[in-house]
Amino acid sequence: MSPMQIRKMDDMHVHLRQGDMLHRALSHTAVQCERALVMPNTIPPILTATDLVKYRESIIEALASVESFTPLMTFKIVPGTTPAEIHSLKAHGAIAGKLYPDGVTTNSEGGVTDFKALYPVYKAMQDEGLVLCLHGEMPGAFSLDRETLFLDVLRTIAADFPKLKIVLEHATTADAIKCVSELPDNVAASLTVHHLYLTLDDVIGDRLNPHAFCKPIAKRPEDRDMLVKAATSGNPKFFLGSDSAPHPIPSKECACGAAGVYTAPVLLPALIELFERNNQLERLEAFTSEFGAKFYGLPLNKDTITLTEESWTVPDEYHGVKPFLSGSTLKWKVAADKTTAAVTDARATVRAPRA
Ligand code: DOR
Ligand code: ZN
């Protein structure tokens, strides 16, 4: 079979973390993506222009010399965020702000409870052309309803700020797809790979699988099917944002497991299989490498990535983190050039599967 070439991807939602984890996990994203929108829920969070500049420097420093990768920087919107800080963040290279409702996911403590109180911040973001990225879950609601109940907040902000670009991050429900489809073109949604594969049964239907646990939690089969339909529809409102979120295995396999699925190592191979299964392979490149860039007003990436049809088994772990689809056999493999492959391999500690 001849190799497949596609434009390098934009991952419009990724958690790169800090310190050792950043150093070890970054290659998986940087090999497949030319750019990625880097989430600000670090410890401490990215709140100010100074934080943002420092974090961008640490990401660039963590890149291997062979990797050409641009981190697209974000900041965390908290109750204390001010319009003045928004202008400064923009001047220092931010392209989006991420709003986490209070307590709904990893490192979202101290998040937003009063969405209207931030109207001056949304106004400043609209004026600056910054994108508002929403973690769309209503705090305190029943977990399966959290996203649906948040949609009224999205509708209200979209109506009150018609020129503000808004992304409903990691949409998980048929309700969200319908809502975003019906809203004007300044509103889009990112879709993860794991939510295109999983339903709640993969998390709790048989034995508890903490590695499929994430926020928002995977929903019903009809929701998952609607997400797949949206991703493969060719509608530019829906684009890739992996939400790849590495957590060390002990933080997942414990009594109080962290939310997050580490999809970066399998991103493109898993998407190819999904689009192939749905007979929509010709729409893959737009989903991974065009629609996100167009929504954010960025030029399309110029480089391509090559994949060969060569089956491989996803390792049980990379550097102490269990990747999505570990143990499964995938058909397509990223054909990184020799130097890049060596860097990635050096960072991957592949151990024997756990019993
Ligand atoms: O499952 C998740 N993990 N959802 C998020 O929104 C955050 C992420 C993380 O940072 O681990
Ligand atoms: Zn996320």
mmCIF file of C-alpha atoms and ligand atoms in Angstrom:
data_model
loop_
_atom_site.group_PDB
_atom_site.id
_atom_site.type_symbol
_atom_site.label_atom_id
_atom_site.label_comp_id
_atom_site.label_asym_id
_atom_site.label_seq_id
_atom_site.Cartn_x
_atom_site.Cartn_y
_atom_site.Cartn_z
ATOM 1 C CA MET A 1 0.000 0.000 0.000
ATOM 2 C CA SER A 2 1.254 3.473 -0.750
ATOM 3 C CA PRO A 3 1.904 5.841 2.164
ATOM 4 C CA MET A 4 -0.694 8.430 3.065
ATOM 5 C CA GLN A 5 0.258 12.087 3.330
ATOM 6 C CA ILE A 6 -1.802 14.729 5.039
ATOM 7 C CA ARG A 7 -1.249 18.313 6.054
ATOM 8 C CA LYS A 8 0.237 18.475 9.564
ATOM 9 C CA MET A 9 -2.503 18.826 12.137
ATOM 10 C CA ASP A 10 -3.594 21.617 14.434
ATOM 11 C CA ASP A 11 -4.617 20.158 17.777
ATOM 12 C CA MET A 12 -6.889 22.899 19.043
ATOM 13 C CA HIS A 13 -6.928 21.663 22.659
ATOM 14 C CA VAL A 14 -4.083 19.890 24.396
ATOM 15 C CA HIS A 15 -2.670 19.595 27.918
ATOM 16 C CA LEU A 16 1.119 19.684 27.709
ATOM 17 C CA ARG A 17 1.702 19.959 31.475
ATOM 18 C CA GLN A 18 4.997 21.128 32.993
ATOM 19 C CA GLY A 19 8.379 19.870 34.117
ATOM 20 C CA ASP A 20 9.227 16.224 33.420
ATOM 21 C CA MET A 21 5.805 15.418 31.967
ATOM 22 C CA LEU A 22 6.106 18.281 29.475
ATOM 23 C CA HIS A 23 9.523 17.048 28.401
ATOM 24 C CA ARG A 24 8.360 13.470 27.998
ATOM 25 C CA ALA A 25 4.951 13.978 26.429
ATOM 26 C CA LEU A 26 5.519 16.864 24.032
ATOM 27 C CA SER A 27 7.054 14.816 21.199
ATOM 28 C CA HIS A 28 3.880 12.845 20.569
ATOM 29 C CA THR A 29 2.062 16.075 19.797
ATOM 30 C CA ALA A 30 4.970 17.814 18.060
ATOM 31 C CA VAL A 31 5.575 14.941 15.636
ATOM 32 C CA GLN A 32 2.007 14.978 14.328
ATOM 33 C CA CYS A 33 0.931 18.584 14.805
ATOM 34 C CA GLU A 34 2.495 21.788 13.560
ATOM 35 C CA ARG A 35 0.547 23.763 16.136
ATOM 36 C CA ALA A 36 -1.496 23.054 19.232
ATOM 37 C CA LEU A 37 -3.642 25.190 21.494
ATOM 38 C CA VAL A 38 -2.070 24.692 24.907
ATOM 39 C CA MET A 39 -4.434 24.607 27.876
ATOM 40 C CA PRO A 40 -3.660 26.856 30.862
ATOM 41 C CA ASN A 41 -4.779 24.590 33.744
ATOM 42 C CA THR A 42 -1.245 24.106 34.974
ATOM 43 C CA ILE A 43 -0.212 24.411 38.627
ATOM 44 C CA PRO A 44 -0.092 27.356 39.154
ATOM 45 C CA PRO A 45 -2.400 28.312 36.270
ATOM 46 C CA ILE A 46 -1.567 30.646 33.375
ATOM 47 C CA LEU A 47 -3.335 33.829 34.435
ATOM 48 C CA THR A 48 -1.141 36.732 33.347
ATOM 49 C CA ALA A 49 1.046 37.780 30.440
ATOM 50 C CA THR A 50 4.110 36.974 32.567
ATOM 51 C CA ASP A 51 2.832 33.420 33.206
ATOM 52 C CA LEU A 52 2.084 32.972 29.519
ATOM 53 C CA VAL A 53 5.498 34.114 28.319
ATOM 54 C CA LYS A 54 7.260 31.878 30.871
ATOM 55 C CA TYR A 55 5.145 28.838 29.953
ATOM 56 C CA ARG A 56 5.699 29.357 26.210
ATOM 57 C CA GLU A 57 9.450 29.530 26.835
ATOM 58 C CA SER A 58 9.394 26.285 28.788
ATOM 59 C CA ILE A 59 7.495 24.532 25.981
ATOM 60 C CA ILE A 60 9.921 25.765 23.345
ATOM 61 C CA GLU A 61 12.833 24.711 25.504
ATOM 62 C CA ALA A 62 11.330 21.228 25.900
ATOM 63 C CA LEU A 63 11.127 20.705 22.130
ATOM 64 C CA ALA A 64 13.718 18.452 20.577
ATOM 65 C CA SER A 65 15.829 20.309 18.052
ATOM 66 C CA VAL A 66 14.292 18.382 15.114
ATOM 67 C CA GLU A 67 10.731 19.326 15.948
ATOM 68 C CA SER A 68 9.122 22.327 14.331
ATOM 69 C CA PHE A 69 6.142 23.103 16.491
ATOM 70 C CA THR A 70 4.333 26.264 17.510
ATOM 71 C CA PRO A 71 2.466 26.356 20.809
ATOM 72 C CA LEU A 72 -0.662 28.499 20.568
ATOM 73 C CA MET A 73 -0.974 30.072 23.979
ATOM 74 C CA THR A 74 -4.047 30.468 26.171
ATOM 75 C CA PHE A 75 -4.797 31.877 29.608
ATOM 76 C CA LYS A 76 -7.244 30.804 32.280
ATOM 77 C CA ILE A 77 -10.217 33.075 32.853
ATOM 78 C CA VAL A 78 -10.965 33.278 36.571
ATOM 79 C CA PRO A 79 -13.363 35.476 38.573
ATOM 80 C CA GLY A 80 -10.540 37.999 39.105
ATOM 81 C CA THR A 81 -9.519 38.357 35.431
ATOM 82 C CA THR A 82 -9.618 42.005 34.323
ATOM 83 C CA PRO A 83 -10.001 43.677 30.906
ATOM 84 C CA ALA A 84 -6.565 45.302 31.410
ATOM 85 C CA GLU A 85 -4.979 41.868 31.794
ATOM 86 C CA ILE A 86 -6.757 40.718 28.619
ATOM 87 C CA HIS A 87 -5.105 43.516 26.620
ATOM 88 C CA SER A 88 -1.726 42.628 28.052
ATOM 89 C CA LEU A 89 -2.216 38.888 27.369
ATOM 90 C CA LYS A 90 -3.103 39.663 23.758
ATOM 91 C CA ALA A 91 -0.048 41.897 23.392
ATOM 92 C CA HIS A 92 2.116 39.008 24.622
ATOM 93 C CA GLY A 93 0.792 36.485 22.130
ATOM 94 C CA ALA A 94 -2.306 34.868 23.665
ATOM 95 C CA ILE A 95 -4.795 33.709 21.102
ATOM 96 C CA ALA A 96 -7.545 32.363 23.372
ATOM 97 C CA GLY A 97 -8.816 32.395 26.939
ATOM 98 C CA LYS A 98 -10.170 29.275 28.597
ATOM 99 C CA LEU A 99 -13.092 29.436 30.978
ATOM 100 C CA TYR A 100 -13.454 26.554 33.442
ATOM 101 C CA PRO A 101 -16.610 26.543 35.524
ATOM 102 C CA ASP A 102 -15.662 26.019 39.140
ATOM 103 C CA GLY A 103 -14.577 22.498 40.052
ATOM 104 C CA VAL A 104 -15.777 20.676 36.939
ATOM 105 C CA THR A 105 -12.454 19.118 35.954
ATOM 106 C CA THR A 106 -8.728 18.730 36.656
ATOM 107 C CA ASN A 107 -7.258 21.903 38.202
ATOM 108 C CA SER A 108 -10.452 23.929 37.834
ATOM 109 C CA GLU A 109 -10.739 24.863 41.487
ATOM 110 C CA GLY A 110 -11.339 28.585 41.902
ATOM 111 C CA GLY A 111 -13.079 28.598 38.540
ATOM 112 C CA VAL A 112 -16.059 30.614 37.380
ATOM 113 C CA THR A 113 -19.482 30.456 39.020
ATOM 114 C CA ASP A 114 -20.994 33.715 37.757
ATOM 115 C CA PHE A 115 -20.735 33.730 33.962
ATOM 116 C CA LYS A 116 -22.379 37.161 33.611
ATOM 117 C CA ALA A 117 -19.934 38.854 35.986
ATOM 118 C CA LEU A 118 -17.266 38.343 33.321
ATOM 119 C CA TYR A 119 -19.033 40.389 30.629
ATOM 120 C CA PRO A 120 -16.323 43.117 30.664
ATOM 121 C CA VAL A 121 -13.748 40.358 30.077
ATOM 122 C CA TYR A 122 -15.703 38.886 27.132
ATOM 123 C CA LYS A 123 -16.048 42.406 25.728
ATOM 124 C CA ALA A 124 -12.280 42.966 25.940
ATOM 125 C CA MET A 125 -11.695 39.581 24.295
ATOM 126 C CA GLN A 126 -14.144 40.420 21.522
ATOM 127 C CA ASP A 127 -12.390 43.763 20.945
ATOM 128 C CA GLU A 128 -8.976 42.041 20.857
ATOM 129 C CA GLY A 129 -10.100 39.214 18.572
ATOM 130 C CA LEU A 130 -9.311 36.593 21.232
ATOM 131 C CA VAL A 131 -11.222 33.305 21.159
ATOM 132 C CA LEU A 132 -13.307 32.303 24.188
ATOM 133 C CA CYS A 133 -12.884 28.578 24.862
ATOM 134 C CA LEU A 134 -15.543 27.146 27.130
ATOM 135 C CA HIS A 135 -15.379 24.005 29.209
ATOM 136 C CA GLY A 136 -19.108 23.538 28.847
ATOM 137 C CA GLU A 137 -20.313 21.858 32.020
ATOM 138 C CA MET A 138 -22.663 23.233 34.652
ATOM 139 C CA PRO A 139 -21.122 22.829 38.106
ATOM 140 C CA GLY A 140 -23.166 20.822 40.580
ATOM 141 C CA ALA A 141 -25.545 19.320 38.009
ATOM 142 C CA PHE A 142 -25.914 15.551 37.524
ATOM 143 C CA SER A 143 -22.876 14.462 35.521
ATOM 144 C CA LEU A 144 -24.705 13.246 32.431
ATOM 145 C CA ASP A 145 -26.664 16.516 32.226
ATOM 146 C CA ARG A 146 -23.838 18.967 32.874
ATOM 147 C CA GLU A 147 -23.107 19.744 29.240
ATOM 148 C CA THR A 148 -26.730 20.041 28.151
ATOM 149 C CA LEU A 149 -27.481 22.374 31.057
ATOM 150 C CA PHE A 150 -24.520 24.575 30.127
ATOM 151 C CA LEU A 151 -25.800 25.190 26.598
ATOM 152 C CA ASP A 152 -28.013 28.074 27.750
ATOM 153 C CA VAL A 153 -24.893 29.845 29.036
ATOM 154 C CA LEU A 154 -23.320 29.365 25.600
ATOM 155 C CA ARG A 155 -26.435 30.641 23.820
ATOM 156 C CA THR A 156 -26.612 33.726 26.055
ATOM 157 C CA ILE A 157 -22.944 34.695 25.666
ATOM 158 C CA ALA A 158 -23.144 34.099 21.898
ATOM 159 C CA ALA A 159 -26.244 36.302 21.625
ATOM 160 C CA ASP A 160 -24.735 39.094 23.735
ATOM 161 C CA PHE A 161 -21.319 39.024 21.979
ATOM 162 C CA PRO A 162 -22.077 38.333 18.314
ATOM 163 C CA LYS A 163 -18.519 39.148 17.229
ATOM 164 C CA LEU A 164 -16.773 37.079 19.907
ATOM 165 C CA LYS A 165 -15.424 33.783 18.582
ATOM 166 C CA ILE A 166 -16.499 31.021 20.963
ATOM 167 C CA VAL A 167 -15.501 27.362 21.019
ATOM 168 C CA LEU A 168 -17.477 24.824 22.995
ATOM 169 C CA GLU A 169 -14.590 22.550 23.920
ATOM 170 C CA HIS A 170 -14.759 18.754 23.735
ATOM 171 C CA ALA A 171 -18.460 18.511 22.897
ATOM 172 C CA THR A 172 -19.917 15.189 24.054
ATOM 173 C CA THR A 173 -23.652 15.258 23.411
ATOM 174 C CA ALA A 174 -26.087 15.288 20.499
ATOM 175 C CA ASP A 175 -27.664 18.341 22.186
ATOM 176 C CA ALA A 176 -24.369 20.240 21.968
ATOM 177 C CA ILE A 177 -23.890 19.370 18.301
ATOM 178 C CA LYS A 178 -27.392 20.586 17.489
ATOM 179 C CA CYS A 179 -26.914 23.780 19.517
ATOM 180 C CA VAL A 180 -23.560 24.670 17.923
ATOM 181 C CA SER A 181 -24.876 23.834 14.432
ATOM 182 C CA GLU A 182 -27.763 26.236 14.922
ATOM 183 C CA LEU A 183 -25.763 29.122 16.379
ATOM 184 C CA PRO A 184 -24.102 31.681 14.053
ATOM 185 C CA ASP A 185 -20.664 31.091 12.552
ATOM 186 C CA ASN A 186 -18.799 32.762 15.418
ATOM 187 C CA VAL A 187 -19.545 29.627 17.459
ATOM 188 C CA ALA A 188 -17.762 26.318 16.862
ATOM 189 C CA ALA A 189 -16.975 23.133 18.796
ATOM 190 C CA SER A 190 -13.838 21.084 19.203
ATOM 191 C CA LEU A 191 -14.118 17.293 19.209
ATOM 192 C CA THR A 192 -11.763 14.820 20.856
ATOM 193 C CA VAL A 193 -10.711 11.449 19.512
ATOM 194 C CA HIS A 194 -11.711 9.609 22.676
ATOM 195 C CA HIS A 195 -15.254 10.977 22.634
ATOM 196 C CA LEU A 196 -15.550 9.762 19.020
ATOM 197 C CA TYR A 197 -14.726 6.246 20.254
ATOM 198 C CA LEU A 198 -16.133 5.923 23.777
ATOM 199 C CA THR A 199 -19.461 5.709 25.505
ATOM 200 C CA LEU A 200 -20.149 5.637 29.230
ATOM 201 C CA ASP A 201 -20.134 1.836 29.043
ATOM 202 C CA ASP A 202 -16.420 1.926 28.204
ATOM 203 C CA VAL A 203 -15.874 3.698 31.520
ATOM 204 C CA ILE A 204 -18.258 1.894 33.885
ATOM 205 C CA GLY A 205 -20.274 -0.622 31.839
ATOM 206 C CA ASP A 206 -18.206 -3.633 32.821
ATOM 207 C CA ARG A 207 -15.221 -3.261 35.112
ATOM 208 C CA LEU A 208 -14.263 0.304 35.985
ATOM 209 C CA ASN A 209 -11.773 1.668 33.445
ATOM 210 C CA PRO A 210 -10.090 4.735 34.950
ATOM 211 C CA HIS A 211 -8.113 5.330 31.745
ATOM 212 C CA ALA A 212 -11.335 6.124 29.877
ATOM 213 C CA PHE A 213 -12.453 8.522 32.610
ATOM 214 C CA CYS A 214 -12.423 12.142 31.548
ATOM 215 C CA LYS A 215 -14.439 15.342 31.825
ATOM 216 C CA PRO A 216 -16.903 15.729 30.321
ATOM 217 C CA ILE A 217 -17.556 12.018 30.777
ATOM 218 C CA ALA A 218 -18.388 9.962 27.657
ATOM 219 C CA LYS A 219 -22.134 9.759 27.133
ATOM 220 C CA ARG A 220 -24.696 7.521 25.364
ATOM 221 C CA PRO A 221 -24.142 5.647 22.062
ATOM 222 C CA GLU A 222 -26.517 8.064 20.280
ATOM 223 C CA ASP A 223 -24.406 10.996 21.503
ATOM 224 C CA ARG A 224 -21.161 9.355 20.356
ATOM 225 C CA ASP A 225 -22.735 8.609 16.961
ATOM 226 C CA MET A 226 -23.772 12.242 16.578
ATOM 227 C CA LEU A 227 -20.208 13.382 17.386
ATOM 228 C CA VAL A 228 -18.879 11.050 14.689
ATOM 229 C CA LYS A 229 -21.444 12.418 12.269
ATOM 230 C CA ALA A 230 -20.371 15.984 13.058
ATOM 231 C CA ALA A 231 -16.635 15.195 12.767
ATOM 232 C CA THR A 232 -17.072 13.491 9.404
ATOM 233 C CA SER A 233 -19.708 15.905 8.066
ATOM 234 C CA GLY A 234 -17.392 18.442 6.450
ATOM 235 C CA ASN A 235 -19.051 21.172 8.563
ATOM 236 C CA PRO A 236 -16.273 23.700 9.407
ATOM 237 C CA LYS A 237 -17.832 24.369 12.824
ATOM 238 C CA PHE A 238 -16.397 21.041 14.058
ATOM 239 C CA PHE A 239 -12.656 20.512 14.301
ATOM 240 C CA LEU A 240 -10.045 18.537 16.210
ATOM 241 C CA GLY A 241 -9.179 19.449 19.778
ATOM 242 C CA SER A 242 -7.811 16.248 21.295
ATOM 243 C CA ASP A 243 -7.930 17.211 24.981
ATOM 244 C CA SER A 244 -5.014 14.801 25.300
ATOM 245 C CA ALA A 245 -4.413 14.906 29.047
ATOM 246 C CA PRO A 246 -1.580 12.776 30.456
ATOM 247 C CA HIS A 247 -1.791 11.629 34.068
ATOM 248 C CA PRO A 248 0.754 9.256 35.658
ATOM 249 C CA ILE A 249 -0.708 5.741 36.036
ATOM 250 C CA PRO A 250 -0.851 5.935 39.863
ATOM 251 C CA SER A 251 -3.022 9.081 39.607
ATOM 252 C CA LYS A 252 -5.520 7.135 37.472
ATOM 253 C CA GLU A 253 -5.417 3.719 39.148
ATOM 254 C CA CYS A 254 -6.361 4.802 42.656
ATOM 255 C CA ALA A 255 -9.311 5.564 44.882
ATOM 256 C CA CYS A 256 -9.752 9.100 43.559
ATOM 257 C CA GLY A 257 -8.707 8.858 39.929
ATOM 258 C CA ALA A 258 -7.901 11.928 37.836
ATOM 259 C CA ALA A 259 -9.918 12.804 34.730
ATOM 260 C CA GLY A 260 -8.113 12.780 31.393
ATOM 261 C CA VAL A 261 -7.266 10.509 28.464
ATOM 262 C CA TYR A 262 -3.820 10.510 26.863
ATOM 263 C CA THR A 263 -4.562 10.392 23.151
ATOM 264 C CA ALA A 264 -1.560 12.253 21.710
ATOM 265 C CA PRO A 265 0.436 9.080 20.817
ATOM 266 C CA VAL A 266 -2.394 7.657 18.680
ATOM 267 C CA LEU A 267 -4.064 10.803 17.450
ATOM 268 C CA LEU A 268 -3.825 10.524 13.687
ATOM 269 C CA PRO A 269 -3.794 6.708 13.337
ATOM 270 C CA ALA A 270 -6.963 6.500 15.471
ATOM 271 C CA LEU A 271 -8.666 9.218 13.431
ATOM 272 C CA ILE A 272 -7.782 7.577 10.129
ATOM 273 C CA GLU A 273 -9.393 4.322 11.245
ATOM 274 C CA LEU A 274 -12.504 6.149 12.381
ATOM 275 C CA PHE A 275 -12.892 8.189 9.188
ATOM 276 C CA GLU A 276 -12.155 5.071 7.059
ATOM 277 C CA ARG A 277 -14.796 3.057 8.942
ATOM 278 C CA ASN A 278 -17.280 5.798 8.173
ATOM 279 C CA ASN A 279 -16.226 6.042 4.504
ATOM 280 C CA GLN A 280 -15.237 9.688 4.948
ATOM 281 C CA LEU A 281 -11.453 9.555 4.692
ATOM 282 C CA GLU A 282 -11.466 12.419 2.195
ATOM 283 C CA ARG A 283 -12.871 14.682 4.938
ATOM 284 C CA LEU A 284 -10.189 13.876 7.510
ATOM 285 C CA GLU A 285 -7.666 16.552 6.530
ATOM 286 C CA ALA A 286 -10.226 19.346 6.769
ATOM 287 C CA PHE A 287 -11.177 18.179 10.275
ATOM 288 C CA THR A 288 -7.591 17.880 11.532
ATOM 289 C CA SER A 289 -5.772 20.591 9.630
ATOM 290 C CA GLU A 290 -8.077 23.192 8.068
ATOM 291 C CA PHE A 291 -11.269 24.003 9.974
ATOM 292 C CA GLY A 292 -9.540 24.847 13.266
ATOM 293 C CA ALA A 293 -7.013 27.109 11.569
ATOM 294 C CA LYS A 294 -9.737 28.880 9.613
ATOM 295 C CA PHE A 295 -11.852 29.472 12.703
ATOM 296 C CA TYR A 296 -8.863 30.895 14.601
ATOM 297 C CA GLY A 297 -7.817 32.999 11.585
ATOM 298 C CA LEU A 298 -4.481 31.219 11.147
ATOM 299 C CA PRO A 299 -2.792 30.290 7.870
ATOM 300 C CA LEU A 300 -2.897 26.608 6.950
ATOM 301 C CA ASN A 301 0.154 24.556 7.885
ATOM 302 C CA LYS A 302 2.514 23.915 4.990
ATOM 303 C CA ASP A 303 4.274 20.730 6.102
ATOM 304 C CA THR A 304 2.814 17.295 5.701
ATOM 305 C CA ILE A 305 2.955 14.142 7.749
ATOM 306 C CA THR A 306 3.408 10.712 6.209
ATOM 307 C CA LEU A 307 1.759 7.532 7.426
ATOM 308 C CA THR A 308 2.487 4.022 6.286
ATOM 309 C CA GLU A 309 0.055 1.126 6.311
ATOM 310 C CA GLU A 310 1.891 -0.925 8.878
ATOM 311 C CA SER A 311 0.072 -2.455 11.806
ATOM 312 C CA TRP A 312 1.388 -1.765 15.300
ATOM 313 C CA THR A 313 0.208 -2.455 18.803
ATOM 314 C CA VAL A 314 -0.258 0.581 21.011
ATOM 315 C CA PRO A 315 2.104 0.155 23.994
ATOM 316 C CA ASP A 316 0.837 -0.383 27.492
ATOM 317 C CA GLU A 317 2.516 2.773 28.641
ATOM 318 C CA TYR A 318 4.663 5.683 27.562
ATOM 319 C CA HIS A 319 6.808 7.267 30.270
ATOM 320 C CA GLY A 320 4.476 6.092 33.018
ATOM 321 C CA VAL A 321 1.245 7.165 31.287
ATOM 322 C CA LYS A 322 -1.194 4.726 29.711
ATOM 323 C CA PRO A 323 -2.116 5.900 26.211
ATOM 324 C CA PHE A 324 -5.578 5.673 24.691
ATOM 325 C CA LEU A 325 -6.180 2.378 22.835
ATOM 326 C CA SER A 326 -3.230 0.688 24.585
ATOM 327 C CA GLY A 327 -3.067 -2.967 23.579
ATOM 328 C CA SER A 328 -5.071 -2.383 20.382
ATOM 329 C CA THR A 329 -3.647 -2.913 16.944
ATOM 330 C CA LEU A 330 -3.792 0.091 14.651
ATOM 331 C CA LYS A 331 -3.377 -0.071 10.901
ATOM 332 C CA TRP A 332 -1.562 3.177 10.136
ATOM 333 C CA LYS A 333 1.695 4.331 11.609
ATOM 334 C CA VAL A 334 3.241 7.791 11.612
ATOM 335 C CA ALA A 335 6.377 7.546 9.506
ATOM 336 C CA ALA A 336 8.492 10.076 11.349
ATOM 337 C CA ASP A 337 11.903 10.697 9.860
ATOM 338 C CA LYS A 338 14.726 8.815 11.552
ATOM 339 C CA THR A 339 15.865 11.615 13.846
ATOM 340 C CA THR A 340 12.365 12.433 15.056
ATOM 341 C CA ALA A 341 11.589 8.749 15.595
ATOM 342 C CA ALA A 342 14.718 8.396 17.698
ATOM 343 C CA VAL A 343 13.658 11.329 19.886
ATOM 344 C CA THR A 344 10.170 9.902 20.376
ATOM 345 C CA ASP A 345 11.487 6.409 21.129
ATOM 346 C CA ALA A 346 13.974 7.741 23.630
ATOM 347 C CA ARG A 347 11.129 9.345 25.538
ATOM 348 C CA ALA A 348 8.906 6.263 25.436
ATOM 349 C CA THR A 349 9.464 3.725 28.171
ATOM 350 C CA VAL A 350 7.446 0.792 26.954
ATOM 351 C CA ARG A 351 6.911 -1.768 29.656
ATOM 352 C CA ALA A 352 5.190 -5.137 29.641
ATOM 353 C CA PRO A 353 1.389 -4.956 29.970
ATOM 354 C CA ARG A 354 0.065 -4.993 33.515
ATOM 355 C CA ALA A 355 -1.889 -8.062 34.595
HETATM 356 O O1 DOR B 1 -10.631 14.930 31.392
HETATM 357 C C1 DOR B 1 -10.124 16.048 31.414
HETATM 358 N N1 DOR B 1 -8.821 16.223 31.766
HETATM 359 N N2 DOR B 1 -10.865 17.128 31.084
HETATM 360 C C2 DOR B 1 -10.410 18.365 31.244
HETATM 361 O O2 DOR B 1 -11.150 19.276 30.997
HETATM 362 C C3 DOR B 1 -9.057 18.610 31.812
HETATM 363 C C4 DOR B 1 -8.168 17.468 31.602
HETATM 364 C C5 DOR B 1 -6.870 17.515 32.403
HETATM 365 O O3 DOR B 1 -6.282 18.579 32.523
HETATM 366 O O4 DOR B 1 -6.445 16.455 32.868
HETATM 367 ZN ZN ZN B 2 -8.910 19.938 28.336
#
